[in-house]
């Protein structure tokens, strides 16, 4: 092979995230030492209202390193909430944050990392993986703006599976499928690499195995630990690559119709994988290895259904009348994908996902 062809086939760029990770059941106990190591003295603890009691516990653990709790985080990071929390951070002269919760809480911490530039420690309690990505989002007047900036990465992440025991089995399954979707699309991303493929395969293997155990017994700490480990790997894949058709579809469905995030990913993923399976057969091989199958789309659809996840976009509240509008929005801007897709492709795929047909 001539050197140019070898470069073309094997060269890649990888920018490792500068984030320290403390992993293990009970790791939350390390938080005061991590805050001290980062030189933070006045942190604000962020959470959603539902995780408010947990946020109070973290505030107690931090003692006088903590200057307040803001349990106001909401899905899609509304700019009104961001402004309120920025004002509280200013009033209390906070020098950093701890974000304890799922993707919505991490999203709020990212907004404060952008402006006024507060560093933060993420303590994820779901499998969304936002803590491993430089992607931020904010919603103003119903319009979501997103961007990529390494400044929104946390300084440290504490992965403590004990904090995920309370995540209901159904939410665990869809949150885990959301993470699997990140790994699946990372495999055929234009900026993927063999390193990302390793993480994706192991992440999907761990998560898929753990989700069945969690659905059976939500208090299984070994399975929870495995799922969180898988979520970390899948989140790293998301942070390292550019997503394709699946994420475009889910982004439009969430933005235009307000469909629930993780559930939408769970329903849509198998249909996108069928669409891309021939064009990206080689890249998707690790997904088959992880799931021990020659048919990953069917295996994922079967897994989600066996574990009680929603089966169709119709079930999530999408009206048939919206199919055409969504298809048009999906093709309105060019998007990376291993197989080109046009309006008819988008319509056909959405039609199948709307009805929840077997892949
Ligand atoms: P979420 O943070 O909104 O959490 C969903 C609900 O579950 C909330 O009410 C929360 O309080 C609750 N919850 C979280 N952990 C819990 C636990 N351990 N026990 C009981 N309840 C718990 O949702 P999510 O699924 O974690 O994240 C989805 C959001 O994150 C979406 O808005 C998505 O856009 C965003 N996201 C962003 C990125 C990124 O890179 N920027 C990546 C993935 C997801």
Tab-separated table of C-alpha atoms in Angstrom, residues 178 181-183 185 238 243-252 261 265 272 335:
chain	number	residue	atom	x	y	z
A	178	UNK	CA	-29.709	7.007	24.743
A	181	UNK	CA	-27.138	5.606	20.563
A	182	UNK	CA	-24.131	7.871	21.183
A	183	UNK	CA	-21.745	4.927	20.877
A	185	UNK	CA	-23.299	6.856	15.868
A	238	UNK	CA	-20.165	11.316	22.035
A	243	UNK	CA	-23.130	12.721	15.405
A	244	UNK	CA	-25.158	11.790	12.295
A	245	UNK	CA	-28.712	11.096	11.082
A	246	UNK	CA	-30.010	9.549	14.306
A	247	UNK	CA	-29.129	12.591	16.394
A	248	UNK	CA	-30.445	14.940	13.728
A	249	UNK	CA	-33.805	13.111	13.768
A	250	UNK	CA	-34.032	13.080	17.572
A	251	UNK	CA	-32.986	16.736	17.808
A	252	UNK	CA	-35.774	17.740	15.392
A	261	UNK	CA	-35.361	12.957	24.875
A	265	UNK	CA	-33.645	7.985	21.069
A	272	UNK	CA	-31.564	4.515	11.654
A	335	UNK	CA	-25.778	16.521	8.006
